[in-house]
Coordinates of C-alpha atoms in Angstrom, one line a residue:
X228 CA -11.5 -44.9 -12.7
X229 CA -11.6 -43.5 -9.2
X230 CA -8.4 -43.0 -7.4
X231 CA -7.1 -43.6 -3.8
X232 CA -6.3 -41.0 -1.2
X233 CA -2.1 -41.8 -1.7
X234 CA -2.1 -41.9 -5.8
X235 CA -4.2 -38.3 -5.9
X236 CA -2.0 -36.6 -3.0
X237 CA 1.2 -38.2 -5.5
X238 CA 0.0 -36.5 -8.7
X239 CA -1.0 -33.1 -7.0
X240 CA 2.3 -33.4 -5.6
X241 CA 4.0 -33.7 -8.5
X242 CA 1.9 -31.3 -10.2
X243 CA 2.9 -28.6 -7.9
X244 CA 6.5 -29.4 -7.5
X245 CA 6.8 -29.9 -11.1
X246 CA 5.5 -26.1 -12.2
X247 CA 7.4 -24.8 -9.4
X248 CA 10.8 -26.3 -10.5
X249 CA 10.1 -25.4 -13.8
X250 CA 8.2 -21.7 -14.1
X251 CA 8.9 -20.9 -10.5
X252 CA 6.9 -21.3 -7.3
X253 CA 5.0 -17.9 -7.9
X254 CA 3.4 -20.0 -10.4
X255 CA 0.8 -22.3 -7.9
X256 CA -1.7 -20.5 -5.9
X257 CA -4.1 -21.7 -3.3
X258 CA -7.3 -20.2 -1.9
X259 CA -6.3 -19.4 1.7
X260 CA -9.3 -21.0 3.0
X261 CA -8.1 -24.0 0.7
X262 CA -6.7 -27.3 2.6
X263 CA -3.2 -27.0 0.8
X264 CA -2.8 -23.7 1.1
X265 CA -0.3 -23.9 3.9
X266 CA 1.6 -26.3 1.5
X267 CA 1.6 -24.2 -1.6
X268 CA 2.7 -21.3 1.0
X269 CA 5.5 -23.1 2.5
X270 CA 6.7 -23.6 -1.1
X271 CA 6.6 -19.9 -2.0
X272 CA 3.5 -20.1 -4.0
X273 CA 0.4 -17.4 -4.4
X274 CA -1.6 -17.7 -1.3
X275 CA -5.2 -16.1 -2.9
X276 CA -7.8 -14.2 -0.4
X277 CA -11.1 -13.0 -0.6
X278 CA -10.4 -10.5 1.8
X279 CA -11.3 -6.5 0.5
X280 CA -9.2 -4.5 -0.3
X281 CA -10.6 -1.6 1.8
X282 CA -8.9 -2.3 5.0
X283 CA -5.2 -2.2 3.7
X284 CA -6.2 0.8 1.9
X285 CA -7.3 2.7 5.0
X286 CA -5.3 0.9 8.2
X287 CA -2.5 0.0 6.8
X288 CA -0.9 -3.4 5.4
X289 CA -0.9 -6.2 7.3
X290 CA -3.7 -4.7 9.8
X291 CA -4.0 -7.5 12.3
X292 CA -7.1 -6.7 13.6
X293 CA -7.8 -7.5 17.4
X294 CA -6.9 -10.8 18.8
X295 CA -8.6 -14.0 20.1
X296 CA -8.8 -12.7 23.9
X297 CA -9.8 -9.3 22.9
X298 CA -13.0 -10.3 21.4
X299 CA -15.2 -10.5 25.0
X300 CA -13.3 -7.5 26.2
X301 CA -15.5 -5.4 23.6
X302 CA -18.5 -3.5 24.5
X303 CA -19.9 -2.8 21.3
X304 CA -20.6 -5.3 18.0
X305 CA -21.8 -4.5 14.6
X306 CA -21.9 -7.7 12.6
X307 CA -22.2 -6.3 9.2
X308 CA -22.7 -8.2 6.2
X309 CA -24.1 -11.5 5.0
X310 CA -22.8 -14.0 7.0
X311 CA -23.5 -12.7 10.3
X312 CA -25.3 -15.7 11.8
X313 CA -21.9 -17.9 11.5
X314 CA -19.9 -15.1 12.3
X315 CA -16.4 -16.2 13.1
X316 CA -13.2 -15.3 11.6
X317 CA -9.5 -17.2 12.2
X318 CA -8.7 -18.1 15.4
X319 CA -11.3 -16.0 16.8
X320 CA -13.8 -17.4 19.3
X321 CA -18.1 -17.2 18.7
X322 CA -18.6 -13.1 18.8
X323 CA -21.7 -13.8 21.3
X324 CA -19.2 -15.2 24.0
X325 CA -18.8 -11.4 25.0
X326 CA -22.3 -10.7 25.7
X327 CA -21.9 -12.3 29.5
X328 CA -19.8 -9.1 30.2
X329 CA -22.4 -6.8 28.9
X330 CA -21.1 -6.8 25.0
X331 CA -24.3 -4.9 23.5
X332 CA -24.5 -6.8 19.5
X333 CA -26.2 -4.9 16.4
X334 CA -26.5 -7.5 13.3
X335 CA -26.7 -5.5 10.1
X336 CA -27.5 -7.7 6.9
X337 CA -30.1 -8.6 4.7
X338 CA -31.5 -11.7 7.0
X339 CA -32.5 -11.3 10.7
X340 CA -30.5 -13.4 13.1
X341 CA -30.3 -14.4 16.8
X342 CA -27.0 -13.6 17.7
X343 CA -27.6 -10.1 18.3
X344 CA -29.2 -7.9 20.7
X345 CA -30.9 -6.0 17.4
X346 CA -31.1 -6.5 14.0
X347 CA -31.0 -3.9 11.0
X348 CA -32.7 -5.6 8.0
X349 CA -31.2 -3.5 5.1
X350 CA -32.0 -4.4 1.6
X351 CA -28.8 -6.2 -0.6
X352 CA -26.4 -4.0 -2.0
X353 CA -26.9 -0.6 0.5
X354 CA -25.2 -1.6 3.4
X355 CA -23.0 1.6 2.4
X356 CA -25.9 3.7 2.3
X357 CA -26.5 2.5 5.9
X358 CA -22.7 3.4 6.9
X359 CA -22.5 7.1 5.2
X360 CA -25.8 7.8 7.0
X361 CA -24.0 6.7 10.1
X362 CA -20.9 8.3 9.4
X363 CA -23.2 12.2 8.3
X364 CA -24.6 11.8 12.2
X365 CA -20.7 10.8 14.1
X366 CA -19.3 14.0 11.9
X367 CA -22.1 16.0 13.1
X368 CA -22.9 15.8 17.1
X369 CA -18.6 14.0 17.6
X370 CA -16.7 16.6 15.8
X371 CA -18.8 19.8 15.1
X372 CA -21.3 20.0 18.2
X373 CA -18.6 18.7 20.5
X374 CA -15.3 16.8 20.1
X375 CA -14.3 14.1 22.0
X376 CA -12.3 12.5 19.7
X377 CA -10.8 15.4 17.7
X378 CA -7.3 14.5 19.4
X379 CA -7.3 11.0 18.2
X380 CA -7.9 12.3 14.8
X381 CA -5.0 14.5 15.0
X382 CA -3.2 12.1 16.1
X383 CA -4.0 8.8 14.2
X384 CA -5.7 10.1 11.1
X385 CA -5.0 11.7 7.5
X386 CA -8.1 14.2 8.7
X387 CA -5.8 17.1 9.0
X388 CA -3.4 16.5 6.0
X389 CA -3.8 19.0 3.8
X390 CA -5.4 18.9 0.2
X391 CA -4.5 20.5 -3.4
X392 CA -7.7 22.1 -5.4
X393 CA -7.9 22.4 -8.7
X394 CA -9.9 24.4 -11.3
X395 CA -12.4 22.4 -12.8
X396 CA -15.7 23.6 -14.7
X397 CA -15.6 26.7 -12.4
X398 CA -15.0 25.2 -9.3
X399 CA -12.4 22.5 -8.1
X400 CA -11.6 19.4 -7.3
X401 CA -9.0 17.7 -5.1
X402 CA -5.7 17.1 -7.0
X403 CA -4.1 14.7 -4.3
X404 CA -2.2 15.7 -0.9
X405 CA 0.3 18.3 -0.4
X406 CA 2.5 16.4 1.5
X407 CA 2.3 18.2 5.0
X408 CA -0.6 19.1 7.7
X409 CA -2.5 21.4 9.1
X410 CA -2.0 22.3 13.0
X411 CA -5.8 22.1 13.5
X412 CA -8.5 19.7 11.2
X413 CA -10.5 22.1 9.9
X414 CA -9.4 25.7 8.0
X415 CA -12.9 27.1 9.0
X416 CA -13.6 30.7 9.4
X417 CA -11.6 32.4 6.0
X418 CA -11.5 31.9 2.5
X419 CA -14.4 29.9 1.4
X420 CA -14.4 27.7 -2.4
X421 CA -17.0 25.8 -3.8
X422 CA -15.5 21.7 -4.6
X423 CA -17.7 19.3 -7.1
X424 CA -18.1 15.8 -5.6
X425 CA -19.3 12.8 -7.0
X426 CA -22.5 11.3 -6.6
X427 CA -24.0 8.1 -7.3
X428 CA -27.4 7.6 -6.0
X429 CA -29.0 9.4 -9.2
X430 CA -27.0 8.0 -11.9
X431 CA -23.6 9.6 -11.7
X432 CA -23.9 13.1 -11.0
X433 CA -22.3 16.1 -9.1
X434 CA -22.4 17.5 -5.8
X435 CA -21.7 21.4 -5.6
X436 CA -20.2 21.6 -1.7
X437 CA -18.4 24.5 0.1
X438 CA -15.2 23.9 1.6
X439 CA -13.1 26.5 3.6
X440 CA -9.2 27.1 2.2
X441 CA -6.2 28.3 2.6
X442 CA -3.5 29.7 0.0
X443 CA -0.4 27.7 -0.4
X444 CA 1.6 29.3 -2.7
X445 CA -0.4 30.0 -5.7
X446 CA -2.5 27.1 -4.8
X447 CA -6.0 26.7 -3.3
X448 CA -5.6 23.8 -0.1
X449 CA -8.0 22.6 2.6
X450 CA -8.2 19.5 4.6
X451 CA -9.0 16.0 4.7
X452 CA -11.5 16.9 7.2
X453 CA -13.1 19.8 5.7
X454 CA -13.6 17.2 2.4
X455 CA -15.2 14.8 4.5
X456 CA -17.7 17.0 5.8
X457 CA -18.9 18.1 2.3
X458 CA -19.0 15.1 1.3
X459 CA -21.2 13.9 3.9
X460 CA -23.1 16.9 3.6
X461 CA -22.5 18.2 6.9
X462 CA -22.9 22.1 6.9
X463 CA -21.6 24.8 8.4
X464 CA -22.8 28.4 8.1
X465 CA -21.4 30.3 5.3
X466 CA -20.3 27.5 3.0
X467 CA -21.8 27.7 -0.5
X468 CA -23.2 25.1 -2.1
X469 CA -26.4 22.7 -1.5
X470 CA -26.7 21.4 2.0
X471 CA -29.3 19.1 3.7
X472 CA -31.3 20.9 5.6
X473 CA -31.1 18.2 8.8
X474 CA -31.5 14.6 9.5
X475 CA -35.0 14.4 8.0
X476 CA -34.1 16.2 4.8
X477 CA -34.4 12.9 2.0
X478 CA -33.1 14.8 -0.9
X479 CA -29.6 15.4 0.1
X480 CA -27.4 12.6 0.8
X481 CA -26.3 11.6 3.4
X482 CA -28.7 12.1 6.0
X483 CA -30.5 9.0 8.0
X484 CA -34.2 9.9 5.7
X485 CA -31.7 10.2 2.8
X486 CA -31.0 6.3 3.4
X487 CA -33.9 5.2 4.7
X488 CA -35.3 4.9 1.4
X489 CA -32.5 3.0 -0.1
X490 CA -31.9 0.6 2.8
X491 CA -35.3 0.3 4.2
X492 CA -34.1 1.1 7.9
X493 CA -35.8 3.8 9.7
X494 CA -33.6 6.8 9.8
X495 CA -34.6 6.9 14.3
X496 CA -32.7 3.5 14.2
X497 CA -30.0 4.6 11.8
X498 CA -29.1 7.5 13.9
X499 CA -29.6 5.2 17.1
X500 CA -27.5 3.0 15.6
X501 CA -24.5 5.6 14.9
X502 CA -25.3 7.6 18.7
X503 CA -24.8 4.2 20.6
X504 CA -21.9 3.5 17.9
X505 CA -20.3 7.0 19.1
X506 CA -20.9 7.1 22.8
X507 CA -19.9 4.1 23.4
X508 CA -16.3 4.7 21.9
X509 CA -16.0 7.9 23.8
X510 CA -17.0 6.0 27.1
X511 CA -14.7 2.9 26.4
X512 CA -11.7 4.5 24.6
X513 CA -12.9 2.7 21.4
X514 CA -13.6 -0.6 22.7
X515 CA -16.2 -0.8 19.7
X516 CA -15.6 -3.6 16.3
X517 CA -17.5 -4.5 12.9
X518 CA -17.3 -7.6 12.1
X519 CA -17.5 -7.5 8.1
X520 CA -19.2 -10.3 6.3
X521 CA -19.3 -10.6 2.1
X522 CA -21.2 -8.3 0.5
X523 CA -21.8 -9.6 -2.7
X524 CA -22.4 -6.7 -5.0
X525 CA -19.9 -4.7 -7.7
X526 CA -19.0 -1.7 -5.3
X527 CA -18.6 -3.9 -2.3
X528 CA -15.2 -2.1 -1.8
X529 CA -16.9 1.2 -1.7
X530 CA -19.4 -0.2 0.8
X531 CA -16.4 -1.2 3.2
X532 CA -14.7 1.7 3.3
X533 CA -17.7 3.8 4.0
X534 CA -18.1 1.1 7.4
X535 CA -14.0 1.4 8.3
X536 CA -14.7 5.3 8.1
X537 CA -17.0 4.9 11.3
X538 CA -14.1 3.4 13.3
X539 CA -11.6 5.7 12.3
X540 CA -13.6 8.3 12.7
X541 CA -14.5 6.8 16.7
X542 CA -10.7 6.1 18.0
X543 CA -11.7 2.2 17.5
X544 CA -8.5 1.8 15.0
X545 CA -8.2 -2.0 15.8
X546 CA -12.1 -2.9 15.5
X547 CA -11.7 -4.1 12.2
X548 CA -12.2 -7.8 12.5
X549 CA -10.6 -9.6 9.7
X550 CA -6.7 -9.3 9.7
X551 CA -5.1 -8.2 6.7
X552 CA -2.3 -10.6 5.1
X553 CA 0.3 -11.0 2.5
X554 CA -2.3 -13.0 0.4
X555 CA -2.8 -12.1 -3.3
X556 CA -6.5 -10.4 -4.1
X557 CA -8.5 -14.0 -5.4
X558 CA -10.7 -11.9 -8.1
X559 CA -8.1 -9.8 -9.9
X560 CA -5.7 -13.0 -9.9
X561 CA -7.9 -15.0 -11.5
X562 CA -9.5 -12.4 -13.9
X563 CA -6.3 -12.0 -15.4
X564 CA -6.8 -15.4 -17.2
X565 CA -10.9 -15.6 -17.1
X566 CA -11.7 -12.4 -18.3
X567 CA -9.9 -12.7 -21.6
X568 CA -13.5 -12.4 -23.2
X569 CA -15.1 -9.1 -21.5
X570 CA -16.0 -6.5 -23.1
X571 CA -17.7 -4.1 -20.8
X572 CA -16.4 -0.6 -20.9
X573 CA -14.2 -0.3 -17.4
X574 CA -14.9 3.6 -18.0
X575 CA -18.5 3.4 -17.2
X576 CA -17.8 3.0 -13.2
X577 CA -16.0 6.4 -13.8
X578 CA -17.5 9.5 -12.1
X579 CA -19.2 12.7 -13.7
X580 CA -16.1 15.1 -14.1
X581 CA -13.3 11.7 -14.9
X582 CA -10.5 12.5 -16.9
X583 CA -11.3 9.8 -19.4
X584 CA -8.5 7.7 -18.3
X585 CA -9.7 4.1 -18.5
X586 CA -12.6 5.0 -21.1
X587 CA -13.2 2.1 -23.7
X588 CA -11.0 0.2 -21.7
X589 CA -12.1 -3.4 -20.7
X590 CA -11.1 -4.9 -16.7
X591 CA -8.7 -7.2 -18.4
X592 CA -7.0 -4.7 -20.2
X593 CA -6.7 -2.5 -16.9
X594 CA -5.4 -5.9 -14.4
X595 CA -3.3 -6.5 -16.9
X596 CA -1.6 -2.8 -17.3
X597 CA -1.5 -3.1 -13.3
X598 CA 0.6 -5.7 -13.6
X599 CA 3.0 -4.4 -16.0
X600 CA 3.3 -1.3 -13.4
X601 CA 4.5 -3.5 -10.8
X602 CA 1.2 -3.9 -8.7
X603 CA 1.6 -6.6 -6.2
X604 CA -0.2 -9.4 -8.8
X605 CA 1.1 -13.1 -9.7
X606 CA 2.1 -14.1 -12.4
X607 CA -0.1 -16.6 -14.5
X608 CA -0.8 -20.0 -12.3
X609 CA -0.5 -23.3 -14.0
X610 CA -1.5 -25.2 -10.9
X611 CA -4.8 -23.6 -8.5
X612 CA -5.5 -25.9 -5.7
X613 CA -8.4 -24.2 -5.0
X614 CA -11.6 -25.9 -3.4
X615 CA -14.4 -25.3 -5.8
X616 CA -15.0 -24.8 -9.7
X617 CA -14.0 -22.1 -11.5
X618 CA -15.6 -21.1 -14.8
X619 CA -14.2 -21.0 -17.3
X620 CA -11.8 -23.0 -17.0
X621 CA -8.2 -20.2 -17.3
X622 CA -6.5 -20.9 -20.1
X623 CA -3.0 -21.4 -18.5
X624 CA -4.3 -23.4 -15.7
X625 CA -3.0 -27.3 -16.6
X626 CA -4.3 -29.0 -13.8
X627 CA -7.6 -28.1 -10.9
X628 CA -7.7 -29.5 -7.9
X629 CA -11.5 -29.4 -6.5
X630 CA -14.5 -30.8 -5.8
X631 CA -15.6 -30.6 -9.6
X632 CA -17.0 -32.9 -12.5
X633 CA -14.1 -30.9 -14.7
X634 CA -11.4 -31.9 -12.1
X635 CA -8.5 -34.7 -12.9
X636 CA -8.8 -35.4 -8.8
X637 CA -10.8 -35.3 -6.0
X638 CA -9.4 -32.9 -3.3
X639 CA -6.2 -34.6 -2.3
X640 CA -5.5 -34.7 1.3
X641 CA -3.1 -31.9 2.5
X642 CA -0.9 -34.0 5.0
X643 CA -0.5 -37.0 2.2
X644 CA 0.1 -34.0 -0.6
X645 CA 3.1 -32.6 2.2
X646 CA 4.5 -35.9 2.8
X647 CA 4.8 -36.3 -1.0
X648 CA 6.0 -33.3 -1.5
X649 CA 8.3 -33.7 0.8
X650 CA 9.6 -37.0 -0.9
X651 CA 10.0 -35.5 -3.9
X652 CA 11.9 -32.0 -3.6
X653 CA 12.7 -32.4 0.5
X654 CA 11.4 -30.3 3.5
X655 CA 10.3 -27.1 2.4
X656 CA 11.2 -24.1 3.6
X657 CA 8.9 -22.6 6.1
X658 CA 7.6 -18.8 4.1
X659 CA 8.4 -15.6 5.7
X660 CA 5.8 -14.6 8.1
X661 CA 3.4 -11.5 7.6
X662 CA 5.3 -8.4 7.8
X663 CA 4.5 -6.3 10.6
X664 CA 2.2 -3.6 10.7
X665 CA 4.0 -0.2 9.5
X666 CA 3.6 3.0 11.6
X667 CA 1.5 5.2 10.3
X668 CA -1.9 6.9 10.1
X669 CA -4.9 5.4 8.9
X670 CA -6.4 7.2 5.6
X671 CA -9.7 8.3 5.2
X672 CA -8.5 10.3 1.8
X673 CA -7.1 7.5 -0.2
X674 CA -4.6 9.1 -2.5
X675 CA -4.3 7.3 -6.0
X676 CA -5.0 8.6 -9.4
X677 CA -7.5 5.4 -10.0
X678 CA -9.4 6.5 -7.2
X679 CA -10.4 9.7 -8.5
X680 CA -10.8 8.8 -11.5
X681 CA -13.9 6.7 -9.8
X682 CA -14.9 9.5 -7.6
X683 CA -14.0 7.1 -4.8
X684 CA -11.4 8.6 -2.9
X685 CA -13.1 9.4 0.1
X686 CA -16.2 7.6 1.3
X687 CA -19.0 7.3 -1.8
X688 CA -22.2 5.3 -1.7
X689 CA -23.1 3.2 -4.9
X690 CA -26.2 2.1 -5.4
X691 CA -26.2 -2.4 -6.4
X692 CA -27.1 -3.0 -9.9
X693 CA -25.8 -4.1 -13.2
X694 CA -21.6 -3.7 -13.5
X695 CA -18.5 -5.5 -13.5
X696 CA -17.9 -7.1 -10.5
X697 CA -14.0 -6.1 -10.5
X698 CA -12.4 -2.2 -10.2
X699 CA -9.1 -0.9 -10.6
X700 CA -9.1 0.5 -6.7
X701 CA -9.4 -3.4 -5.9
X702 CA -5.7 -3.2 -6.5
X703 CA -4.7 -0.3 -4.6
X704 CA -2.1 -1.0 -1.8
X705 CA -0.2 1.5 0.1
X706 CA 2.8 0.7 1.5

């Protein structure tokens, strides 16, 4: 029979205090966005996010992105993703309340919207498309016509850090960083080596790009920088390899025609889009933000980091808006105990040239090796207090608390589940706050053997389509 507000919030309570006196309170998690999230937190449990991993990967962990006030301070918006008409993230105020100082907004998503002074109507799934487009036109007329953020870069980037090649089918391939940097970004004007790149657009195939290098020893290095602009296809005069001819070349990726047939927005408003994008940084000293909404496709990861590349790329380094936290990643967590069944081949996301290293391999098989490693993953749960259903049902799971016909309870009030909680074990102890944000530079090359073995270790477009919806990279984080 149905139960009152007091006897649910009692038998939660003793759910959770029960697993967490007996297996430990690593063993409840919460959804962040969950009502009793704050409880399970204050216990010591596994606070879960849906935040990507992207932006820990490339600023930093515990990237706090900018605050409530800075919002109306910015001059230029992209709100990027699908839930750009209710854009608002935590403790942040309406995005449109900085359009009475002159804010300029772009909305980029699959719906139009009025919150924005333009809309980009891309189709679902090439959003990153969009963004390497973008990012081909900033590398070309910001870095290589002129420079006006080539300081920053030195700076507050990973664009000059230098870059092992490789042999490789009679070329190379980046083999990870040296350790040290180049005085300069770029090695141009010497030795000259053709690099093989992956690419995704036609089925997962090879780009033949030139890069300029130096001799290290007996090894062949270049730089971050010089990587980037092959892989955006950005040429420069007597560098082998195929180039795009210009912005209008649709062959090539990744020029604004190359896109325009995958997202369905003119390449004049892509490279609008990315002009306004750049000048306004230079003008405003990177007063520019994206605010990210879900993409809900298998590469969505790849998608972000190809959008994060435009602000490090711009000097807007705190533009990202949605802060980074200590909270667990929600999908590999839970497909630790749901996923028991798959049987898709991980190694099939795997570029061209992989090494084979996760081939025949299934995504359970790989979270659960991740774990074993000492990747920042929970343990199994035994209590979720999370707000909606889950299917199926994990196995090690003895008690769900949401809105759901498979539930023991309704969704328990959070200050009656506290109070009982706190009758039952005493006051909890308040959990450590987020650490803060480390010094450091953000990355652009993300340097992890899981990430080239996807071919995703600098910005790559994948196309949406059929695939599991969960990739080793998703567990990356740098310290």
């Amino acid at each position: 029979m149905p139960l009152d507000d007091g006897t649910a919030a009692e038998l939660a309570a003793a759910a959770i205090v029960h697993t967490a006196a007996e297996h430990g309170a690593d063993r409840v998690a919460a959804l962040a966005t969950a009502p009793l999230a704050r409880v399970v937190g204050d216990l010591g449990g596994a606070v879960l996010t849906e935040h990507p991993c992207a932006p820990e990967q490339v600023l930093g962990p515990c990237f706090a992105g900018p605050k409530a006030d800075d919002w109306a301070r910015q001059a230029y918006v992209l709100l990027w993703g699908e839930n750009n008409r209710m854009v608002r993230t935590a403790e942040t105020p309406w995005v449109i309340a900085g359009r009475y100082k002159g804010q300029k907004v772009v909305a980029i998503g699959t719906h139009p919207t009025r919150l924005s002074d333009e809309t980009l109507v891309v189709r679902p799934g090439t959003d990153g498309a969009l963004a390497m487009a973008m990012g081909h036109v900033l590398l070309k007329e910001f870095f290589l016509d002129r420079s006006p953020f080539c300081g920053h870069a030195m700076e507050h980037t990973d664009l000059p850090f230098l870059v092992r090649l490789r042999e490789r089918e009679g070329a190379y391939v980046p083999a990870g960083l040296t350790g040290g940097a180049c005085d300069r970004l770029s090695v141009y004007g010497g030795e000259t080596a053709e690099v093989l790149l992956p690419r995704f657009d036609d089925g997962p195939r090879v780009l033949r790009r030139g890069v300029p290098v130096l001799r290290d020893g007996g090894e062949l290095v270049t730089t971050v920088f010089d990587l980037l602009l092959a892989v955006y296809g950005v040429s420069r005069p007597g560098l082998p390899g195929l180039w795009p001819d210009g912005y209008d070349d649709r062959r090539e990726p990744y020029t604004p025609a190359w896109q325009e047939a995958y997202t369905g927005v003119a390449a004049s408003r892509a490279l609008k889009t990315a002009r306004e994008l750049g000048v306004t940084a230079e003008k405003t000293g990177g007063r520019c933000v994206i605010v990210p909404g879900r993409l809900e496709t298998p590469h969505a990861d790849t998608a972000y980091r190809a959008m994060l590349a435009l602000l490090v790329l711009t000097g807007c380094g705190n533009g990202w808006a949605q802060a980074s936290g200590p909270g667990i990643p929600l999908v590999p967590y839970l497909c630790l105990h749901a996923c028991g069944e798959d049987r898709a081949d991980v190694g099939a996301l795997s570029w061209a040239l992989a090494e084979g290293l996760f081939e025949r391999r299934t995504s359970r098989s790989v979270l659960l090796e991740a774990v074993e490693s000492g990747w920042p993953m929970a343990p199994p749960p035994r209590v979720l207090a999370l707000p909606r259903p889950i299917y199926p049902l994990p196995p090690d799971v003895d008690l769900l608390i949401g809105p759901d016909e498979h539930c023991d309870l309704s969704p328990p009030d959070p200050e009656l589940v506290a109070g009982a909680v706190t009758r039952l074990c005493g006051p909890a102890a308040p959990a450590e706050p987020g650490g803060v944000r480390e010094p450091g530079r953000m990355r652009l090359l993300v340097d992890h053997a899981w990430m080239h073995e996807y071919g995703e270790a600098l910005p790559t477009y994948r196309p949406p389509g059929q695939g599991i919806p969960l990739k080793p990279t998703q567990l990356v984080r740098l310290g």
